[in-house]
Amino acid sequence: MSQRSDLRRRRAALESEWSRLVPEMRTAGSKPSGLEAVRDDVTESWVRSLSSVDPGRDSAPVTDGGAVQHRWSGSPLRRPVDGLADELRSIAEDAGFVTALTDESGTILWTCGGATMRRRAERVNFAPGGRWDEQAMGTNALSLALRTGRPHTVFSAEHLVTALHDWVCYCAPVHGPDGRVLGVLDMSTTWDRSNPLAMSTVRSLVATVEARLRTEPLRPRGDTDPVNLTCLGAGQAVRKGVPLALRPRQLEILTLLALEPGGYSPERLREAVYGDRPVTASTFKAEISHLRRALDGGVATRRYALTAPVSCDAADVLRALEKGDADTALRLYRGPLLPWSEAPGIAEWRTHLEVAVREAVLASARPEHALRYGERAPYDVEVHEHALSLLGPRDTRRAIAAGRLGAALRD
């Protein structure tokens, strides 16, 4: 009770100082003198941050549209962190924390934690793709660790952004064998769970990651042998030009994991693959084990997620659509997702992709998009009508669209 009261008093004092000082700093552009209640490194960061960050913002900005799987696949931190993934998840879930790893730019690449804490963290985009450097998100433990190369704790209203005042964050930078900062490891929770032992845990985990980095040479970003997964209109996984010997069920699992970089709990993945069909746990685990061997161990345990780089044509289509690049999406969209599959999870993603591509076509002002999509959708009256509406009266391609429309209306 005494510790909780101390934390509450400390939080109230910081909120009071924040309310007094931050507006003054925004006006003056400098730090007031004679401060005692707030640490110098925090107030100095407030001054720097106010030039680029609105304290009232509600979440972190997004890097690369939130699609950071390619960064994570090529990160030198991936292998050592994958080796600690189960321990990191166990610590985070047991202690009520959410744990995150960033790259050297402050972009979060990977997170873990219990469902409740992860949902709370996602509200402020403390999630893969979120950018947490000082220029983007102001004063926080990650930004200070990146700037100074030292561990930092930031409690409640020491954060510049008010949306983070309910949090406490413990963070330490990860140094490569050459001394450069490769990223930071952060453990965060609500302010009332503040625990000084959390920092020693973070330091210990970072020391383990750094030790593993010293025992295996850093690979340049992208210096890997990715698996190329084709799952639109077909189903095949290839590495260095050689097809992997995967059964249809394993291709379904690989596709699901490629489309959800955050991974699946065993129960959710089993349901996505088998639905209500009675399948023994040993059969399910055997499929996972075969896939893991084919990927040289590239599937994490406990929470199933890819730990090996996999490029996926369906994921590329989704990324293109997120960027508003309908031309690339249509070029890559060669047909339905694993058309032979009846797995519920695949069927759900198949529908999502079909709807997303079709909506992009109908929203496009370029007739070639509707004509291209119309080749694969001969009975889609609306698409053919859209193509005709975009084609000029003397455009010879009108005959193609009109013919398709007539055939669709007759059937």
Short mmCIF file of C-alpha atoms in Angstrom, two decimals:
data_model
loop_
_atom_site.label_atom_id
_atom_site.label_comp_id
_atom_site.label_asym_id
_atom_site.label_seq_id
_atom_site.Cartn_x
_atom_site.Cartn_y
_atom_site.Cartn_z
CA MET A 1 0.00 0.00 0.00
CA SER A 2 2.84 2.38 0.87
CA GLN A 3 4.55 1.76 -2.48
CA ARG A 4 1.30 2.42 -4.37
CA SER A 5 0.80 5.65 -2.42
CA ASP A 6 4.36 6.75 -3.20
CA LEU A 7 3.80 6.08 -6.89
CA ARG A 8 0.54 8.00 -6.84
CA ARG A 9 2.16 11.01 -5.15
CA ARG A 10 5.05 10.92 -7.61
CA ARG A 11 2.68 10.77 -10.54
CA ALA A 12 0.62 13.69 -9.23
CA ALA A 13 3.76 15.80 -8.72
CA LEU A 14 4.95 15.09 -12.26
CA GLU A 15 1.54 15.89 -13.74
CA SER A 16 1.59 19.21 -11.93
CA GLU A 17 5.09 20.04 -13.20
CA TRP A 18 4.21 18.94 -16.72
CA SER A 19 1.15 21.21 -16.74
CA ARG A 20 3.23 24.15 -15.53
CA LEU A 21 6.41 23.68 -17.56
CA VAL A 22 5.45 22.31 -20.96
CA PRO A 23 3.24 25.28 -21.97
CA GLU A 24 5.99 27.63 -20.83
CA MET A 25 8.61 25.74 -22.84
CA ARG A 26 6.40 25.78 -25.94
CA THR A 27 6.22 29.56 -25.71
CA ALA A 28 9.82 30.28 -24.70
CA GLY A 29 11.51 27.52 -26.69
CA SER A 30 13.92 26.88 -23.83
CA LYS A 31 14.12 25.20 -20.42
CA PRO A 32 13.30 27.27 -17.32
CA SER A 33 16.05 27.50 -14.72
CA GLY A 34 16.00 26.20 -11.16
CA LEU A 35 14.08 22.98 -11.80
CA GLU A 36 14.22 20.22 -9.21
CA ALA A 37 11.14 18.02 -9.50
CA VAL A 38 11.87 16.86 -13.06
CA ARG A 39 15.16 15.33 -14.20
CA ASP A 40 17.40 17.38 -16.49
CA ASP A 41 17.52 14.70 -19.19
CA VAL A 42 13.71 14.71 -19.29
CA THR A 43 13.24 18.50 -19.44
CA GLU A 44 16.00 18.84 -22.04
CA SER A 45 14.22 16.22 -24.13
CA TRP A 46 10.93 18.11 -23.70
CA VAL A 47 12.53 21.23 -25.16
CA ARG A 48 13.98 19.34 -28.13
CA SER A 49 10.76 17.42 -28.76
CA LEU A 50 8.37 20.38 -28.72
CA SER A 51 9.71 21.58 -32.06
CA SER A 52 8.32 18.50 -33.82
CA VAL A 53 5.81 16.77 -31.52
CA ASP A 54 2.37 17.87 -30.38
CA PRO A 55 1.94 16.74 -26.75
CA GLY A 56 -1.70 16.08 -27.52
CA ARG A 57 -1.11 13.51 -30.22
CA ASP A 58 -2.85 10.21 -29.51
CA SER A 59 -0.46 7.65 -31.01
CA ALA A 60 2.91 7.11 -32.65
CA PRO A 61 3.27 7.71 -36.39
CA VAL A 62 3.63 4.74 -38.71
CA THR A 63 6.73 3.70 -40.67
CA ASP A 64 6.28 2.06 -44.10
CA GLY A 65 2.53 1.84 -43.63
CA GLY A 66 3.11 -0.44 -40.65
CA ALA A 67 4.54 -3.20 -42.86
CA VAL A 68 7.91 -3.89 -41.22
CA GLN A 69 8.24 -7.62 -41.80
CA HIS A 70 10.97 -6.95 -44.38
CA ARG A 71 12.92 -4.90 -41.82
CA TRP A 72 12.56 -7.59 -39.18
CA SER A 73 13.58 -10.34 -41.62
CA GLY A 74 16.82 -8.51 -42.41
CA SER A 75 17.59 -7.27 -38.90
CA PRO A 76 20.78 -8.54 -37.24
CA LEU A 77 18.74 -8.71 -34.02
CA ARG A 78 16.27 -11.25 -35.34
CA ARG A 79 18.23 -14.45 -34.71
CA PRO A 80 19.29 -13.68 -31.13
CA VAL A 81 15.83 -12.40 -30.23
CA ASP A 82 14.13 -15.43 -31.78
CA GLY A 83 16.27 -17.58 -29.52
CA LEU A 84 14.91 -15.68 -26.50
CA ALA A 85 11.33 -15.31 -27.75
CA ASP A 86 9.79 -17.83 -25.37
CA GLU A 87 11.55 -16.31 -22.36
CA LEU A 88 10.58 -12.78 -23.41
CA ARG A 89 6.94 -13.78 -23.82
CA SER A 90 6.88 -15.60 -20.50
CA ILE A 91 8.34 -12.62 -18.62
CA ALA A 92 6.02 -10.13 -20.30
CA GLU A 93 2.87 -12.19 -19.77
CA ASP A 94 3.65 -13.17 -16.18
CA ALA A 95 4.58 -9.62 -15.09
CA GLY A 96 1.86 -7.77 -16.98
CA PHE A 97 4.23 -5.99 -19.38
CA VAL A 98 4.39 -5.49 -23.11
CA THR A 99 7.89 -5.94 -24.54
CA ALA A 100 9.10 -4.31 -27.74
CA LEU A 101 12.24 -4.31 -29.85
CA THR A 102 13.10 -1.46 -32.22
CA ASP A 103 15.69 -0.97 -34.93
CA GLU A 104 18.27 1.82 -34.87
CA SER A 105 15.70 4.34 -36.16
CA GLY A 106 13.27 3.77 -33.29
CA THR A 107 10.77 1.82 -35.40
CA ILE A 108 9.24 -1.10 -33.49
CA LEU A 109 9.90 -4.42 -35.24
CA TRP A 110 8.57 -6.96 -32.75
CA THR A 111 6.40 -7.06 -29.63
CA CYS A 112 5.06 -9.61 -27.19
CA GLY A 113 2.91 -9.62 -24.07
CA GLY A 114 -0.47 -10.59 -22.73
CA ALA A 115 -3.56 -9.82 -24.81
CA THR A 116 -4.82 -7.07 -22.49
CA MET A 117 -1.54 -5.15 -22.36
CA ARG A 118 -0.97 -5.53 -26.09
CA ARG A 119 -4.41 -4.07 -26.83
CA ARG A 120 -3.66 -1.10 -24.58
CA ALA A 121 -0.29 -0.64 -26.25
CA GLU A 122 -1.80 -0.81 -29.73
CA ARG A 123 -4.02 2.19 -28.89
CA VAL A 124 -0.90 4.37 -28.90
CA ASN A 125 0.69 2.34 -31.73
CA PHE A 126 3.25 0.74 -29.43
CA ALA A 127 3.28 -2.02 -32.02
CA PRO A 128 5.27 -3.15 -35.07
CA GLY A 129 5.57 -0.22 -37.46
CA GLY A 130 5.22 2.44 -34.77
CA ARG A 131 7.98 5.07 -34.77
CA TRP A 132 9.24 6.05 -31.29
CA ASP A 133 12.31 8.23 -31.82
CA GLU A 134 12.35 11.66 -30.18
CA GLN A 135 11.42 13.58 -33.30
CA ALA A 136 8.36 11.39 -33.85
CA MET A 137 7.07 10.69 -30.34
CA GLY A 138 8.91 13.05 -28.01
CA THR A 139 10.32 12.09 -24.63
CA ASN A 140 10.07 8.38 -23.87
CA ALA A 141 12.44 5.65 -22.72
CA LEU A 142 13.11 4.35 -26.24
CA SER A 143 13.98 7.77 -27.63
CA LEU A 144 16.31 8.56 -24.72
CA ALA A 145 18.08 5.21 -25.00
CA LEU A 146 18.57 5.72 -28.73
CA ARG A 147 19.90 9.24 -28.22
CA THR A 148 22.27 8.51 -25.32
CA GLY A 149 23.19 4.86 -25.87
CA ARG A 150 22.32 4.18 -22.19
CA PRO A 151 19.41 2.52 -20.32
CA HIS A 152 16.51 4.80 -19.32
CA THR A 153 13.28 4.70 -17.35
CA VAL A 154 10.49 7.16 -18.06
CA PHE A 155 7.58 7.31 -15.62
CA SER A 156 4.08 8.69 -16.22
CA ALA A 157 4.14 12.46 -16.92
CA GLU A 158 7.85 12.42 -17.68
CA HIS A 159 6.57 11.45 -21.13
CA LEU A 160 5.97 14.51 -23.26
CA VAL A 161 2.86 13.08 -24.91
CA THR A 162 -0.12 13.03 -22.54
CA ALA A 163 -1.46 9.77 -24.03
CA LEU A 164 1.56 8.06 -22.41
CA HIS A 165 1.08 9.45 -18.89
CA ASP A 166 -0.53 6.17 -17.77
CA TRP A 167 2.66 4.24 -18.64
CA VAL A 168 6.09 3.50 -17.23
CA CYS A 169 8.78 2.27 -19.61
CA TYR A 170 12.13 0.55 -19.00
CA CYS A 171 14.53 0.52 -21.90
CA ALA A 172 18.13 -0.37 -22.78
CA PRO A 173 19.99 -0.09 -26.10
CA VAL A 174 21.37 -3.17 -27.84
CA HIS A 175 24.94 -2.69 -29.05
CA GLY A 176 26.54 -4.71 -31.80
CA PRO A 177 30.08 -6.14 -31.50
CA ASP A 178 31.38 -2.97 -33.16
CA GLY A 179 29.73 -0.76 -30.52
CA ARG A 180 27.02 0.77 -32.66
CA VAL A 181 23.44 0.81 -31.41
CA LEU A 182 21.34 -1.70 -33.37
CA GLY A 183 18.08 -1.03 -31.57
CA VAL A 184 16.52 -0.94 -28.12
CA LEU A 185 14.65 -3.41 -25.92
CA ASP A 186 11.76 -1.93 -23.96
CA MET A 187 9.45 -3.30 -21.27
CA SER A 188 6.39 -1.15 -20.55
CA THR A 189 3.39 -1.35 -18.24
CA THR A 190 0.95 0.93 -16.44
CA TRP A 191 2.42 3.42 -13.94
CA ASP A 192 0.88 1.67 -10.92
CA ARG A 193 2.91 -1.47 -11.68
CA SER A 194 6.21 0.39 -11.64
CA ASN A 195 8.94 -1.90 -10.31
CA PRO A 196 12.65 -1.03 -10.05
CA LEU A 197 13.52 -4.69 -10.71
CA ALA A 198 12.18 -4.31 -14.26
CA MET A 199 15.26 -2.38 -15.32
CA SER A 200 17.61 -5.10 -14.12
CA THR A 201 15.54 -7.61 -16.12
CA VAL A 202 15.85 -5.47 -19.24
CA ARG A 203 19.61 -5.09 -18.75
CA SER A 204 20.01 -8.85 -18.28
CA LEU A 205 18.02 -9.64 -21.44
CA VAL A 206 19.99 -7.10 -23.47
CA ALA A 207 23.26 -8.57 -22.19
CA THR A 208 22.12 -12.00 -23.42
CA VAL A 209 21.22 -10.61 -26.85
CA GLU A 210 24.58 -8.83 -27.11
CA ALA A 211 26.43 -12.02 -26.10
CA ARG A 212 24.66 -13.92 -28.86
CA LEU A 213 25.54 -11.20 -31.36
CA ARG A 214 29.23 -11.67 -30.47
CA THR A 215 29.09 -15.41 -31.09
CA GLU A 216 27.61 -15.12 -34.59
CA PRO A 217 28.74 -12.55 -37.17
CA LEU A 218 26.36 -9.76 -38.10
CA ARG A 219 24.79 -10.29 -41.49
CA PRO A 220 24.20 -7.24 -43.64
CA ARG A 221 20.58 -6.20 -43.89
CA GLY A 222 18.88 -8.41 -46.44
CA ASP A 223 21.83 -10.86 -46.60
CA THR A 224 19.58 -13.90 -46.17
CA ASP A 225 18.16 -16.68 -48.31
CA PRO A 226 14.45 -15.92 -48.20
CA VAL A 227 11.72 -18.36 -49.11
CA ASN A 228 9.59 -17.11 -52.01
CA LEU A 229 5.99 -18.14 -51.43
CA THR A 230 3.52 -18.05 -54.32
CA CYS A 231 -0.01 -18.55 -53.08
CA LEU A 232 -2.17 -16.53 -55.49
CA GLY A 233 -3.71 -18.82 -58.09
CA ALA A 234 -1.31 -21.58 -57.06
CA GLY A 235 0.73 -22.81 -54.13
CA GLN A 236 4.51 -23.24 -54.06
CA ALA A 237 7.41 -22.28 -51.82
CA VAL A 238 10.88 -21.94 -53.35
CA ARG A 239 14.29 -21.21 -51.86
CA LYS A 240 17.19 -20.35 -54.20
CA GLY A 241 15.21 -21.76 -57.12
CA VAL A 242 14.54 -25.11 -55.45
CA PRO A 243 10.93 -25.96 -54.45
CA LEU A 244 10.45 -26.92 -50.82
CA ALA A 245 8.84 -30.30 -50.24
CA LEU A 246 5.69 -29.07 -48.51
CA ARG A 247 2.35 -30.82 -48.40
CA PRO A 248 -0.83 -28.78 -49.02
CA ARG A 249 -1.53 -28.46 -45.30
CA GLN A 250 1.96 -27.09 -44.68
CA LEU A 251 1.51 -24.57 -47.51
CA GLU A 252 -1.70 -23.43 -45.83
CA ILE A 253 0.11 -22.94 -42.53
CA LEU A 254 3.02 -21.13 -44.19
CA THR A 255 0.61 -18.81 -46.00
CA LEU A 256 -1.27 -17.97 -42.81
CA LEU A 257 1.97 -17.20 -40.97
CA ALA A 258 3.24 -15.06 -43.86
CA LEU A 259 0.04 -13.01 -43.84
CA GLU A 260 0.09 -12.48 -40.06
CA PRO A 261 3.66 -11.58 -38.99
CA GLY A 262 2.49 -11.24 -35.38
CA GLY A 263 1.80 -14.96 -35.35
CA TYR A 264 -0.90 -17.22 -33.94
CA SER A 265 -1.56 -18.93 -30.67
CA PRO A 266 -1.59 -22.74 -31.18
CA GLU A 267 -5.36 -22.83 -30.63
CA ARG A 268 -6.10 -20.06 -33.13
CA LEU A 269 -3.81 -21.50 -35.81
CA ARG A 270 -5.32 -24.96 -35.41
CA GLU A 271 -8.81 -23.48 -35.84
CA ALA A 272 -7.69 -21.46 -38.89
CA VAL A 273 -6.35 -24.61 -40.52
CA TYR A 274 -8.88 -27.28 -39.50
CA GLY A 275 -11.97 -25.44 -38.32
CA ASP A 276 -14.33 -27.82 -36.52
CA ARG A 277 -12.82 -30.96 -38.00
CA PRO A 278 -11.66 -33.51 -35.40
CA VAL A 279 -7.88 -33.55 -35.70
CA THR A 280 -5.51 -34.84 -33.05
CA ALA A 281 -2.94 -32.55 -31.45
CA SER A 282 -0.15 -34.85 -32.63
CA THR A 283 -1.28 -34.51 -36.28
CA PHE A 284 -1.29 -30.72 -36.01
CA LYS A 285 2.11 -30.64 -34.30
CA ALA A 286 3.55 -32.97 -36.94
CA GLU A 287 2.57 -30.52 -39.69
CA ILE A 288 4.21 -27.66 -37.78
CA SER A 289 7.35 -29.72 -37.17
CA HIS A 290 7.70 -30.60 -40.85
CA LEU A 291 7.29 -26.95 -41.84
CA ARG A 292 9.83 -25.89 -39.20
CA ARG A 293 12.39 -28.38 -40.56
CA ALA A 294 11.78 -27.23 -44.14
CA LEU A 295 12.46 -23.63 -43.03
CA ASP A 296 15.59 -24.61 -41.07
CA GLY A 297 13.86 -23.93 -37.76
CA GLY A 298 12.15 -20.76 -38.99
CA VAL A 299 8.91 -21.13 -36.99
CA ALA A 300 8.79 -19.94 -33.37
CA THR A 301 7.40 -22.18 -30.63
CA ARG A 302 4.62 -21.41 -28.13
CA ARG A 303 3.22 -18.63 -30.33
CA TYR A 304 3.61 -19.75 -33.93
CA ALA A 305 5.26 -17.06 -36.05
CA LEU A 306 7.83 -17.01 -38.84
CA THR A 307 11.40 -16.41 -37.75
CA ALA A 308 12.86 -16.92 -41.25
CA PRO A 309 12.47 -14.40 -44.10
CA VAL A 310 9.56 -15.30 -46.37
CA SER A 311 8.40 -13.18 -49.29
CA CYS A 312 4.75 -13.75 -50.12
CA ASP A 313 2.89 -12.52 -53.21
CA ALA A 314 -0.38 -12.12 -51.27
CA ALA A 315 1.35 -9.99 -48.62
CA ASP A 316 2.90 -7.91 -51.42
CA VAL A 317 -0.57 -7.29 -52.86
CA LEU A 318 -1.85 -6.10 -49.49
CA ARG A 319 1.13 -3.76 -49.06
CA ALA A 320 0.54 -2.30 -52.51
CA LEU A 321 -3.13 -1.70 -51.73
CA GLU A 322 -2.22 -0.02 -48.43
CA LYS A 323 -0.06 2.41 -50.41
CA GLY A 324 -2.82 3.04 -52.94
CA ASP A 325 -0.79 1.33 -55.68
CA ALA A 326 -3.54 -0.47 -57.58
CA ASP A 327 -1.28 -1.01 -60.61
CA THR A 328 1.20 -3.13 -58.63
CA ALA A 329 -1.57 -4.93 -56.76
CA LEU A 330 -3.28 -5.97 -59.99
CA ARG A 331 0.01 -7.02 -61.57
CA LEU A 332 0.71 -9.31 -58.61
CA TYR A 333 -2.82 -10.59 -58.13
CA ARG A 334 -2.78 -13.73 -60.27
CA GLY A 335 -5.88 -15.35 -58.82
CA PRO A 336 -7.55 -16.50 -55.59
CA LEU A 337 -5.47 -17.38 -52.55
CA LEU A 338 -4.65 -21.13 -52.57
CA PRO A 339 -7.77 -21.83 -54.67
CA TRP A 340 -7.84 -25.52 -53.71
CA SER A 341 -7.79 -24.88 -49.96
CA GLU A 342 -10.84 -25.27 -47.72
CA ALA A 343 -9.06 -24.15 -44.53
CA PRO A 344 -11.25 -21.54 -42.76
CA GLY A 345 -8.35 -19.14 -42.25
CA ILE A 346 -7.34 -19.34 -45.90
CA ALA A 347 -10.95 -18.86 -47.02
CA GLU A 348 -11.20 -15.74 -44.86
CA TRP A 349 -7.98 -14.25 -46.26
CA ARG A 350 -9.05 -15.27 -49.81
CA THR A 351 -12.27 -13.28 -49.48
CA HIS A 352 -10.44 -10.33 -47.92
CA LEU A 353 -7.98 -10.18 -50.82
CA GLU A 354 -10.66 -10.57 -53.49
CA VAL A 355 -12.80 -7.80 -51.98
CA ALA A 356 -9.82 -5.48 -51.44
CA VAL A 357 -8.55 -5.86 -55.02
CA ARG A 358 -12.04 -5.47 -56.50
CA GLU A 359 -12.71 -2.32 -54.46
CA ALA A 360 -9.39 -0.87 -55.62
CA VAL A 361 -10.41 -1.53 -59.25
CA LEU A 362 -13.80 0.13 -58.81
CA ALA A 363 -12.16 3.12 -57.12
CA SER A 364 -9.57 3.52 -59.87
CA ALA A 365 -10.00 6.04 -62.68
CA ARG A 366 -7.79 4.02 -65.02
CA PRO A 367 -9.78 1.79 -67.43
CA GLU A 368 -6.89 -0.66 -67.82
CA HIS A 369 -7.36 -1.69 -64.20
CA ALA A 370 -10.99 -2.68 -64.79
CA LEU A 371 -10.07 -4.38 -68.08
CA ARG A 372 -7.26 -6.37 -66.47
CA TYR A 373 -9.42 -7.44 -63.53
CA GLY A 374 -12.30 -8.22 -65.88
CA GLU A 375 -10.23 -10.97 -67.51
CA ARG A 376 -10.38 -12.90 -64.21
CA ALA A 377 -13.95 -11.91 -63.35
CA PRO A 378 -16.03 -12.65 -66.48
CA TYR A 379 -19.34 -12.57 -64.58
CA ASP A 380 -18.73 -9.32 -62.67
CA VAL A 381 -21.22 -6.96 -64.30
CA GLU A 382 -20.23 -3.97 -62.15
CA VAL A 383 -16.56 -4.21 -63.14
CA HIS A 384 -17.40 -4.36 -66.86
CA GLU A 385 -19.79 -1.41 -66.51
CA HIS A 386 -17.04 0.51 -64.70
CA ALA A 387 -14.61 -0.19 -67.55
CA LEU A 388 -17.12 1.10 -70.10
CA SER A 389 -17.73 4.25 -68.08
CA LEU A 390 -14.02 5.06 -68.18
CA LEU A 391 -13.41 4.33 -71.87
CA GLY A 392 -13.93 7.08 -74.40
CA PRO A 393 -16.43 6.59 -77.25
CA ARG A 394 -13.62 6.02 -79.78
CA ASP A 395 -11.48 3.78 -77.58
CA THR A 396 -11.18 0.42 -79.38
CA ARG A 397 -11.09 -1.32 -76.00
CA ARG A 398 -14.79 -0.56 -75.53
CA ALA A 399 -15.55 -3.60 -77.67
CA ILE A 400 -13.76 -5.82 -75.15
CA ALA A 401 -15.63 -4.39 -72.19
CA ALA A 402 -18.97 -4.39 -74.00
CA GLY A 403 -18.52 -8.00 -75.06
CA ARG A 404 -17.72 -9.07 -71.51
CA LEU A 405 -20.70 -7.13 -70.15
CA GLY A 406 -23.05 -8.71 -72.66
CA ALA A 407 -21.81 -12.20 -71.83
CA ALA A 408 -22.15 -11.56 -68.10
CA LEU A 409 -25.72 -10.28 -68.48
CA ARG A 410 -26.74 -13.31 -70.59
CA ASP A 411 -25.45 -15.84 -68.02
#
